XYZ file of C-alpha atoms in Angstrom:
687
model
C -141.663 80.156 -29.561
C -143.063 82.990 -30.170
C -145.672 81.606 -27.789
C -143.393 81.408 -24.748
C -142.747 84.834 -25.085
C -146.286 86.157 -24.949
C -146.408 83.823 -21.776
C -143.937 85.902 -19.976
C -144.514 89.352 -21.213
C -148.035 88.287 -20.187
C -147.064 87.268 -15.964
C -147.201 90.496 -13.858
C -150.430 92.899 -14.432
C -153.322 93.062 -16.351
C -153.001 91.937 -20.308
C -153.671 94.821 -23.090
C -156.028 93.355 -26.017
C -153.466 93.915 -27.881
C -151.350 91.337 -26.556
C -154.423 89.074 -26.086
C -155.779 88.683 -29.466
C -152.045 88.001 -30.918
C -151.262 85.816 -28.512
C -154.537 83.197 -29.590
C -153.806 83.996 -32.973
C -150.389 82.546 -32.709
C -151.557 79.192 -31.079
C -154.967 78.320 -33.392
C -157.115 77.330 -30.554
C -160.402 78.205 -31.139
C -160.569 78.374 -27.106
C -158.495 78.204 -23.552
C -156.538 74.904 -22.049
C -158.274 75.640 -18.932
C -161.261 74.421 -17.671
C -163.823 76.502 -17.385
C -166.238 74.435 -15.101
C -162.974 73.991 -12.536
C -162.824 77.681 -12.172
C -163.854 79.683 -9.211
C -165.012 83.647 -9.046
C -161.607 85.917 -9.692
C -163.224 89.618 -9.542
C -161.406 92.581 -10.696
C -159.957 90.988 -13.921
C -161.342 89.538 -17.273
C -162.645 86.467 -17.308
C -161.759 84.905 -20.808
C -157.332 86.190 -19.263
C -155.233 84.548 -21.582
C -152.843 82.896 -19.151
C -151.233 85.392 -16.139
C -153.145 88.482 -14.225
C -152.732 90.343 -11.142
C -154.410 86.843 -9.947
C -153.908 84.577 -12.776
C -150.694 82.635 -13.324
C -150.902 79.869 -16.806
C -149.125 77.088 -17.567
C -147.009 78.990 -19.872
C -145.576 81.055 -17.290
C -145.138 78.140 -14.477
C -143.266 76.289 -17.839
C -140.814 79.562 -17.892
C -140.003 80.117 -15.168
C -139.388 76.210 -14.442
C -141.667 76.609 -11.193
C -143.080 72.945 -10.427
C -144.995 73.505 -7.361
C -148.060 75.091 -6.032
C -145.874 77.703 -3.388
C -142.826 78.253 -5.555
C -145.083 79.281 -8.372
C -147.906 81.256 -6.784
C -145.747 83.449 -5.108
C -145.081 85.013 -8.424
C -148.429 86.459 -7.676
C -148.784 90.434 -6.628
C -149.857 89.663 -2.929
C -148.690 85.675 -2.648
C -146.151 85.169 -0.413
C -144.655 81.657 -0.103
C -142.337 80.673 3.644
C -141.639 77.119 5.542
C -142.819 76.361 9.140
C -139.913 74.742 9.922
C -140.134 72.355 12.481
C -140.488 68.700 12.331
C -143.006 69.549 10.027
C -140.831 71.785 7.235
C -144.358 71.980 5.216
C -143.832 74.883 2.080
C -146.535 77.426 2.917
C -148.669 80.301 0.885
C -150.061 83.465 2.229
C -152.341 85.660 0.518
C -152.042 89.593 2.431
C -150.925 88.075 5.114
C -153.557 85.608 5.311
C -152.134 81.601 6.102
C -153.205 78.055 4.493
C -156.102 77.560 7.047
C -157.761 80.699 6.422
C -157.395 81.358 1.860
C -158.984 77.749 0.882
C -157.764 75.717 -1.289
C -159.478 73.907 -4.626
C -158.871 71.353 -7.473
C -161.220 72.752 -9.981
C -163.142 74.116 -7.699
C -163.514 71.280 -5.515
C -161.331 71.853 -1.770
C -158.900 69.754 -0.542
C -159.148 70.606 3.296
C -157.902 68.441 5.928
C -159.979 68.079 9.039
C -157.797 67.303 11.933
C -155.500 70.971 11.800
C -155.583 71.438 7.572
C -151.686 71.874 7.379
C -151.958 71.524 3.817
C -148.013 71.151 2.168
C -148.516 73.809 -1.077
C -145.083 71.562 -2.042
C -146.894 68.093 -2.555
C -149.094 70.076 -4.741
C -147.681 70.307 -8.399
C -147.696 72.330 -11.515
C -147.008 70.902 -14.775
C -150.168 69.432 -15.646
C -152.748 73.101 -14.967
C -153.958 74.893 -17.254
C -153.652 77.947 -14.820
C -153.321 78.713 -11.111
C -156.141 81.364 -9.606
C -156.408 83.752 -6.614
C -158.747 85.764 -5.306
C -157.446 88.168 -2.757
C -159.120 89.324 0.282
C -162.662 89.613 -2.017
C -163.329 86.292 -2.964
C -167.324 85.418 -4.148
C -169.716 83.782 -1.240
C -170.870 81.507 -4.516
C -167.484 79.731 -4.457
C -168.137 78.425 -0.561
C -167.055 79.175 2.872
C -164.162 79.738 4.867
C -162.609 82.331 2.366
C -161.607 84.481 4.912
C -158.605 86.077 3.271
C -159.014 84.555 -0.276
C -158.691 81.575 -1.640
C -156.456 79.720 -4.190
C -158.002 77.359 -6.915
C -156.013 74.256 -9.714
C -157.557 74.879 -12.457
C -156.589 71.332 -14.730
C -155.792 71.274 -18.445
C -159.023 70.533 -20.842
C -158.189 68.976 -24.551
C -159.119 71.664 -27.346
C -158.094 69.969 -30.508
C -158.744 66.745 -31.901
C -155.783 65.315 -30.636
C -153.685 66.647 -28.387
C -150.836 65.350 -26.750
C -147.688 66.539 -24.779
C -144.470 65.333 -23.096
C -141.800 67.620 -20.962
C -138.753 66.106 -19.672
C -136.789 67.981 -16.978
C -133.591 67.364 -15.392
C -132.950 69.485 -12.252
C -128.863 69.835 -11.329
C -127.349 71.036 -8.183
C -124.365 73.481 -7.356
C -122.137 71.106 -8.448
C -123.634 70.068 -11.627
C -124.369 66.740 -10.077
C -127.832 64.622 -10.434
C -130.661 66.038 -7.703
C -133.782 65.314 -9.024
C -136.359 65.478 -12.265
C -139.711 66.269 -13.141
C -141.842 64.961 -15.610
C -145.007 64.940 -17.356
C -147.157 63.238 -20.153
C -151.020 64.193 -21.385
C -152.959 63.174 -24.197
C -156.652 63.982 -25.030
C -158.994 64.543 -27.852
C -161.730 67.384 -28.382
C -164.544 65.392 -30.562
C -167.830 67.265 -31.583
C -170.144 66.306 -28.625
C -167.490 65.178 -26.201
C -163.843 64.740 -24.963
C -161.816 63.380 -22.634
C -157.926 63.481 -21.704
C -155.400 61.607 -18.915
C -152.448 64.115 -17.244
C -149.720 62.362 -15.238
C -147.235 64.823 -13.427
C -143.793 63.245 -11.792
C -141.347 64.813 -9.157
C -138.383 63.409 -7.859
C -136.130 65.763 -5.391
C -133.103 63.316 -4.920
C -131.973 66.574 -2.767
C -131.004 70.046 -3.061
C -127.572 72.273 -1.864
C -126.723 74.215 0.384
C -125.376 77.643 -0.773
C -121.293 77.574 -0.277
C -121.563 80.486 1.794
C -122.998 78.117 4.533
C -121.076 77.405 7.763
C -121.375 73.455 9.121
C -123.338 73.314 12.861
C -124.057 70.179 14.686
C -126.871 69.574 12.928
C -125.872 70.419 9.030
C -122.203 69.926 7.512
C -123.491 71.691 4.052
C -123.442 70.944 1.091
C -126.374 68.239 0.363
C -128.833 68.844 2.054
C -129.298 66.329 5.031
C -133.169 64.555 4.909
C -134.293 66.741 1.757
C -135.671 63.819 -0.336
C -139.153 63.908 -1.804
C -141.530 62.326 -4.115
C -144.311 63.530 -5.901
C -146.428 61.842 -8.480
C -150.406 63.361 -9.702
C -152.823 61.685 -12.568
C -155.569 63.616 -13.607
C -158.343 62.026 -16.278
C -161.679 63.371 -17.135
C -164.099 62.884 -19.584
C -167.096 65.677 -20.435
C -170.080 65.399 -22.555
C -170.965 68.340 -25.009
C -174.329 68.082 -26.008
C -174.656 72.192 -27.439
C -173.228 75.230 -27.228
C -174.269 76.011 -23.598
C -174.428 72.814 -21.932
C -171.606 70.730 -20.291
C -171.460 67.671 -17.812
C -167.865 66.334 -16.900
C -165.963 63.582 -14.486
C -163.371 63.934 -13.460
C -160.552 61.578 -11.457
C -157.338 62.753 -9.320
C -154.812 60.450 -7.679
C -151.492 62.701 -6.351
C -148.797 60.184 -3.827
C -146.191 61.754 -2.237
C -143.359 60.715 0.300
C -141.095 63.046 1.929
C -138.107 64.159 4.373
C -138.202 66.073 6.710
C -134.448 68.105 7.453
C -133.556 69.222 10.678
C -132.699 72.792 12.087
C -129.116 73.759 11.407
C -129.289 75.743 14.763
C -130.810 73.492 17.238
C -129.168 70.835 19.457
C -129.838 66.857 17.604
C -130.863 65.731 20.376
C -134.053 67.515 21.264
C -134.981 67.599 16.991
C -137.879 65.412 16.096
C -136.962 62.423 13.632
C -140.289 62.698 10.964
C -141.250 61.183 7.759
C -143.783 61.085 6.020
C -143.535 57.448 3.933
C -147.347 58.653 1.937
C -148.983 61.387 2.227
C -151.791 60.676 -0.659
C -155.244 62.787 -1.661
C -157.737 61.131 -4.074
C -160.686 63.055 -5.376
C -163.331 61.334 -7.841
C -166.109 64.741 -8.666
C -168.736 65.587 -11.753
C -169.373 68.858 -12.678
C -171.846 70.656 -14.814
C -173.054 73.523 -16.548
C -176.659 73.437 -17.999
C -178.978 76.276 -19.598
C -182.497 75.581 -18.289
C -183.992 78.835 -20.044
C -182.380 81.391 -22.201
C -182.102 83.009 -18.801
C -181.404 80.206 -16.110
C -178.506 78.384 -15.721
C -177.877 75.781 -13.099
C -174.186 74.783 -11.926
C -173.160 71.438 -9.685
C -170.734 70.197 -7.976
C -170.535 66.269 -6.522
C -168.160 65.056 -5.164
C -165.557 62.171 -2.617
C -162.254 62.470 -1.368
C -160.187 61.031 0.647
C -156.827 62.167 2.357
C -154.380 58.989 3.720
C -151.328 60.021 5.582
C -148.454 58.317 7.938
C -146.073 60.640 10.033
C -143.384 57.979 11.884
C -141.391 59.048 13.709
C -137.991 58.245 14.800
C -135.167 57.556 17.488
C -132.704 59.641 15.450
C -131.324 60.960 12.163
C -130.702 57.299 11.184
C -134.283 56.839 10.733
C -133.744 53.088 11.422
C -135.632 52.560 14.990
C -138.276 53.185 17.421
C -137.529 52.554 20.474
C -138.000 55.136 22.899
C -141.029 56.890 24.083
C -140.338 59.537 21.098
C -141.205 57.246 18.596
C -144.250 56.547 16.969
C -146.245 55.860 13.895
C -148.907 58.223 13.496
C -152.059 57.466 10.527
C -155.242 59.796 9.535
C -157.302 58.620 7.481
C -159.947 61.201 6.110
C -163.113 60.980 3.667
C -165.685 64.103 2.410
C -167.780 64.342 0.148
C -170.453 66.702 -1.172
C -171.374 69.197 -3.633
C -172.683 72.553 -4.864
C -175.585 73.499 -7.271
C -176.091 77.577 -8.335
C -179.045 79.270 -9.934
C -178.449 82.133 -12.088
C -180.775 84.957 -13.448
C -180.016 86.836 -15.874
C -182.970 89.379 -15.279
C -183.251 91.619 -17.260
C -180.262 93.188 -19.589
C -176.383 92.890 -17.666
C -178.618 92.362 -14.017
C -177.509 88.402 -12.894
C -178.980 86.848 -9.871
C -177.602 83.891 -8.465
C -177.518 81.183 -5.655
C -175.966 78.819 -4.372
C -175.673 76.045 -2.069
C -172.920 73.996 -0.459
C -172.995 71.210 1.806
C -169.892 69.147 2.995
C -169.695 66.349 5.225
C -166.081 65.128 6.800
C -165.360 61.765 8.242
C -161.616 62.251 9.791
C -160.262 58.988 11.263
C -156.822 59.066 13.210
C -154.735 56.332 15.472
C -151.112 56.114 17.285
C -148.948 53.312 17.558
C -146.336 54.011 19.922
C -143.139 51.719 20.979
C -142.171 52.358 25.084
C -141.922 51.216 27.287
C -144.321 48.518 25.239
C -145.350 48.505 22.062
C -149.504 49.815 22.031
C -151.678 50.064 19.061
C -154.603 52.759 19.557
C -158.386 52.110 18.770
C -159.692 54.284 16.482
C -160.755 56.978 16.473
C -163.739 59.017 14.706
C -164.093 62.862 14.402
C -167.236 63.895 11.604
C -169.193 66.555 11.131
C -171.520 68.835 8.559
C -170.889 71.671 6.674
C -173.276 73.802 4.885
C -173.286 77.368 3.170
C -176.353 78.973 1.514
C -174.890 81.618 -0.488
C -176.468 84.545 -2.780
C -175.280 87.562 -5.146
C -176.304 90.131 -7.406
C -174.388 91.787 -10.089
C -175.501 94.163 -12.475
C -174.416 98.086 -14.135
C -176.573 100.464 -12.525
C -175.396 102.717 -15.500
C -173.439 102.189 -18.778
C -169.891 103.373 -16.485
C -171.105 101.389 -13.353
C -171.356 97.977 -11.973
C -172.138 96.747 -8.535
C -171.806 92.895 -7.566
C -173.743 92.448 -3.641
C -173.313 88.539 -2.214
C -174.762 87.635 1.374
C -174.540 84.549 2.413
C -174.653 81.874 6.176
C -172.322 78.524 7.007
C -172.911 76.278 9.318
C -170.950 73.461 10.977
C -172.815 70.490 12.196
C -170.365 68.365 14.591
C -172.053 64.815 15.074
C -168.845 62.816 16.451
C -165.659 64.067 18.068
C -163.256 61.720 19.842
C -160.120 60.534 21.472
C -158.301 58.104 23.103
C -156.527 58.282 26.567
C -157.872 59.759 30.396
C -160.954 60.904 30.355
C -161.711 64.680 31.391
C -163.590 63.018 34.898
C -160.286 60.601 35.302
C -159.790 57.103 34.948
C -158.229 54.588 32.609
C -157.008 55.220 29.074
C -160.204 54.888 27.326
C -161.819 56.468 24.248
C -164.387 59.377 25.333
C -166.156 61.643 23.084
C -165.691 65.456 23.540
C -168.655 67.860 24.099
C -170.747 68.294 20.973
C -170.723 72.292 19.999
C -171.884 73.117 16.651
C -171.671 76.537 14.871
C -172.622 79.305 12.450
C -171.218 82.740 10.926
C -172.845 85.817 8.780
C -170.851 86.556 5.316
C -171.303 89.497 3.136
C -169.630 91.444 0.865
C -169.735 94.100 -1.661
C -168.247 95.926 -5.019
C -168.088 98.786 -7.202
C -166.057 98.905 -10.610
C -166.354 102.518 -12.381
C -165.432 102.171 -16.383
C -163.437 105.094 -16.423
C -162.279 104.623 -19.889
C -162.810 101.923 -22.652
C -158.950 101.017 -21.210
C -159.102 102.233 -17.798
C -161.440 101.133 -15.159
C -161.113 101.868 -11.140
C -162.698 98.844 -8.084
C -163.462 99.294 -4.899
C -164.758 96.934 -2.483
C -165.351 94.887 1.128
C -166.145 91.959 2.393
C -166.231 90.096 5.830
C -166.038 86.518 5.784
C -165.502 83.778 8.785
C -163.889 80.561 9.430
C -164.174 77.456 11.429
C -161.613 76.424 13.334
C -159.448 72.674 12.961
C -160.910 70.051 14.973
C -156.599 70.448 15.934
C -157.898 73.841 17.284
C -160.918 72.932 19.118
C -159.890 69.614 20.908
C -155.869 68.694 20.169
C -154.297 68.586 23.616
C -150.814 68.682 21.805
C -149.307 65.903 23.127
C -150.032 66.955 26.554
C -149.634 70.342 26.745
C -153.406 71.933 26.148
C -156.891 71.686 26.906
C -160.086 71.579 24.894
C -162.306 74.079 23.702
C -165.199 73.144 22.482
C -166.593 76.033 21.852
C -164.168 77.585 20.096
C -166.041 80.242 17.869
C -164.952 81.228 14.631
C -162.239 83.887 13.269
C -163.529 87.005 10.966
C -162.170 89.004 8.966
C -162.996 92.136 7.196
C -161.441 93.497 4.027
C -161.255 96.062 1.917
C -159.556 97.328 -1.479
C -159.334 100.198 -3.834
C -157.757 99.525 -7.336
C -157.431 100.152 -10.768
C -156.563 99.057 -13.623
C -155.190 100.189 -17.926
C -154.466 98.468 -20.349
C -153.577 100.462 -23.676
C -151.535 98.649 -26.780
C -147.988 98.014 -25.462
C -148.505 98.868 -21.786
C -150.939 97.100 -18.725
C -150.765 98.420 -15.998
C -152.535 97.712 -12.192
C -152.513 97.902 -8.699
C -154.461 98.093 -5.185
C -154.455 99.033 -1.836
C -155.903 96.355 1.067
C -156.924 97.020 4.680
C -158.035 93.904 6.672
C -159.626 94.089 10.018
C -159.418 90.810 12.112
C -161.233 89.801 14.688
C -161.893 86.685 17.080
C -158.703 85.391 16.217
C -157.679 82.026 17.501
C -154.554 82.350 20.297
C -152.861 78.949 22.327
C -153.777 81.138 25.645
C -151.508 79.863 28.652
C -153.153 78.861 31.839
C -152.981 76.534 34.884
C -155.561 73.777 34.622
C -155.689 70.896 37.588
C -151.952 72.192 38.189
C -150.529 71.795 35.181
C -149.508 74.595 33.192
C -151.902 73.732 30.035
C -152.850 76.262 27.291
C -156.299 76.075 25.103
C -157.239 78.210 21.553
C -159.002 81.156 22.512
C -160.235 84.041 20.390
C -158.468 86.771 22.206
C -156.117 87.966 19.034
C -157.342 91.527 17.356
C -155.270 91.950 14.234
C -154.517 94.246 10.401
C -153.377 93.292 7.509
C -152.969 96.890 5.613
C -150.897 97.026 2.343
C -149.912 97.966 -1.779
C -150.183 96.126 -4.355
C -148.324 97.346 -8.492
C -147.547 95.528 -11.430
C -145.980 97.167 -14.750
C -145.442 94.939 -18.487
C -144.567 96.872 -21.395
C -143.978 94.836 -24.539
C -141.587 97.765 -25.913
C -141.032 95.947 -29.768
C -142.065 92.245 -30.737
C -138.973 90.834 -29.287
C -138.216 92.271 -25.965
C -140.352 93.273 -23.061
C -139.820 93.324 -19.556
C -141.942 93.953 -16.375
C -142.587 93.287 -12.854
C -144.596 93.583 -8.992
C -144.233 95.363 -6.261
C -145.988 94.031 -2.608
C -146.210 95.932 0.388
C -147.700 94.332 2.911
C -148.340 94.935 6.863
C -149.392 93.115 9.946
C -150.409 94.022 13.327
C -151.566 91.321 15.152
C -152.125 91.642 19.584
C -152.138 88.124 21.448
C -152.482 88.446 25.067
C -151.173 85.794 26.156
C -147.654 86.523 24.545
C -147.057 90.713 24.254
C -144.241 89.455 21.943
C -145.791 87.920 19.448
C -145.369 88.447 16.204
C -147.049 87.528 13.035
C -144.101 85.267 10.893
C -143.850 83.691 7.258
C -144.374 87.215 4.938
C -142.269 89.869 3.810
C -142.677 93.887 4.373
C -142.009 94.076 0.762
C -141.346 92.247 -2.134
C -140.837 92.469 -5.817
C -140.367 90.140 -9.161
C -138.512 91.860 -11.682
C -138.429 89.641 -15.249
C -136.995 90.755 -19.147
C -137.933 88.504 -22.383
C -135.567 88.269 -25.445
C -136.302 87.315 -28.178
C -133.447 88.187 -30.727
C -134.351 84.381 -33.343
C -137.560 83.715 -33.488
C -136.698 80.040 -32.285
C -134.248 82.162 -29.529
C -135.775 83.229 -26.110
C -133.895 84.276 -23.001
C -135.761 85.714 -19.792
C -133.489 86.908 -16.856
C -135.707 87.028 -13.706
C -135.092 88.785 -10.072
C -136.876 88.104 -6.974
C -136.478 90.251 -3.754
C -137.787 89.659 -0.457
C -137.104 92.437 2.841
C -136.679 91.014 6.058
C -139.518 88.704 7.522
C -140.457 87.424 11.458
C -139.721 84.021 12.035
C -139.528 82.495 15.757
C -137.109 80.499 17.379
C -138.538 76.679 17.502
C -139.579 76.899 21.529
C -140.802 80.094 20.776
C -139.630 82.326 22.934
C -137.843 84.770 20.713
C -138.755 86.848 17.624
C -136.396 88.208 14.955
C -136.251 89.327 11.425
C -134.947 87.102 8.734
C -135.148 86.121 4.785
C -133.918 89.272 2.967
C -132.967 88.129 -0.450
C -132.382 88.671 -3.837
C -132.284 85.551 -5.944
C -131.559 85.647 -9.625
C -132.312 83.686 -11.872
C -131.928 82.825 -15.882
C -133.229 80.945 -18.470
C -132.420 80.190 -21.761
C -134.844 78.719 -24.620
C -134.366 77.449 -27.989
C -137.059 75.855 -30.396
C -134.943 72.868 -32.654
C -138.180 72.045 -34.567
C -141.791 72.603 -35.002
C -142.821 71.042 -31.602
C -139.855 70.066 -29.782
C -138.421 72.568 -27.559
C -135.143 72.768 -25.386
C -134.581 75.186 -22.556
C -131.536 74.979 -20.332
C -131.264 78.008 -16.272
C -130.408 78.309 -13.158
C -131.713 79.514 -10.108
C -130.187 80.800 -7.190
C -127.889 82.346 -9.544
C -125.434 84.044 -7.225
C -126.181 81.129 -4.694
C -127.021 83.571 -2.192
C -128.261 82.523 0.948
C -130.510 82.992 2.768
C -133.594 81.671 5.024
C -137.696 82.378 5.266
C -138.139 80.795 9.005
C -134.997 80.209 11.715
C -133.129 77.152 10.951
C -134.177 76.649 8.084
C -131.468 77.695 4.939
C -133.104 78.056 1.527
C -131.487 75.685 -1.889
C -128.486 77.622 -2.678
C -127.470 77.690 -6.728
C -128.959 74.836 -9.179
C -129.243 74.317 -12.584
C -132.203 72.870 -14.825
C -132.323 71.224 -18.040
C -135.857 70.860 -20.201
C -137.205 68.652 -23.155
C -140.372 70.359 -24.231
C -142.288 68.115 -27.123
C -145.937 69.463 -28.787
C -146.722 67.981 -31.565
């Protein structure tokens, strides 16, 4: 139980050396459980981070706060916001300092998860039970880790065994506001660490039968309250790895991850039923096999490599009505996505002298997207498959070294280019005629990136830093070519968006106190917006690089270990977003609150017992009506939680708790209220 208490005490800032050492002593492990080969570079925090820092979140804190999905867990990190896309897709979102899922890449063990069609990742599909940590690079993301990190990067680090025999199991029973069964989460892991090799397999599963709306919700024509209609979903993930460690410096690992999910989409509570889409996803599956290595070629030269093959398969079904039983109307269809990607990277690091290091990296990725749709009215018709293929390359270099005993510099540059091979569509060709497969014009693109960082070690326990980073991201196939159900025309010449990120910050950790803070400013250029115009007598839109804007704000974190059995902490984020969309004077960036905070306390009155209350706070955020005509602010809330854990025996822990304890009614997106009060019971087995 002591270990769990220290995990909480490390939640919101930079951990002091004393706490880090104490935690290591409690675990009795010789090294971290995180998969070192799968980490990305996150500047400004020590790489030997124990469990959680201002840019990290470890597994024990994920457990303590009962965060079973990525969106729910990462939102506890300062500068990171969870939201909801709303609409018929009803996806869970993450924003990093105001940057969205298109501008902040997601990776698992450094291997990017990317959907070339539209990259509409649903972060609620990614489970956390089998993770060692969540890494978030904010603003400044190293060019060595690949292209696309315009506003930062999120990386999920899986676990690696550290003992000769490692076994763990966990069950989480979820109950709704009335105490009825609402779902469960299960997790199991088995691994071994031997002198020259290791192996591990883990399985995580999350079933959400339903969730309840708060008691204060007033029924509408599309939602009667109580159990949220169409809120069921299921997800599971399997991860296995085997590694070879022939000596103290080299490591070679082969990993396999399979993730499967199915989900429904609750209707808007404010829109009439007859205008809403009835969409469901029978499968939303990811598959990845990847090889990671680190080889010390000489005492001064280290080579890191990654090679992978990913696939994504998705079926979106649209039904006639909310019964989801018939597909006879023109609005009904089955839409299939079949994606495959393969690629790799090589990074060579050269220790020049002292602390000076020069690194170079080459990244390559090939994406193939296949889509086809079956319609049912006026007569059943299955489109032929349409294929899109493109290659993405990146070459990067980075220097880091001490300019003086207290001043360290990091400089990086990269060049990215995209080679479009094939871009097909089914429908009426641009020149007219019968429906057929046709090709869009083939256009390539490139972008330069540059960044730099200075860190000043003011004192042994305090540092200041400043950074600037100019990064670009290429538009998706959807942004370039999608007709948006006939309401848009393509733009093959669409350019990359760009952000120039500035940051000033500092960290302090001494004894029982740790503090961190950062001020950030980002200038956004060539932002992609949907520009309306008349094309061949029809009102349509086209994606164009016409938007300009800025994100700026402040992050603060503090932890205090007041005694051996009591600690408190929290973080606060202030975020302002301004974006000029010349096609829509009323436009406002949606999904991110101006003010957000997370507060916690941990009390262990007995070495077997820990009580952990916490509170999430957020101010209003902009949202938009379904028809896109009205922007207004919503989502202000205070969400209180409590968890109590008791160590029954060595290796057996029982926990229970409540989320949204006061049953607060709030929404992050117009027409989509969040879950009300819910309870959970957890059993952990860690022999």
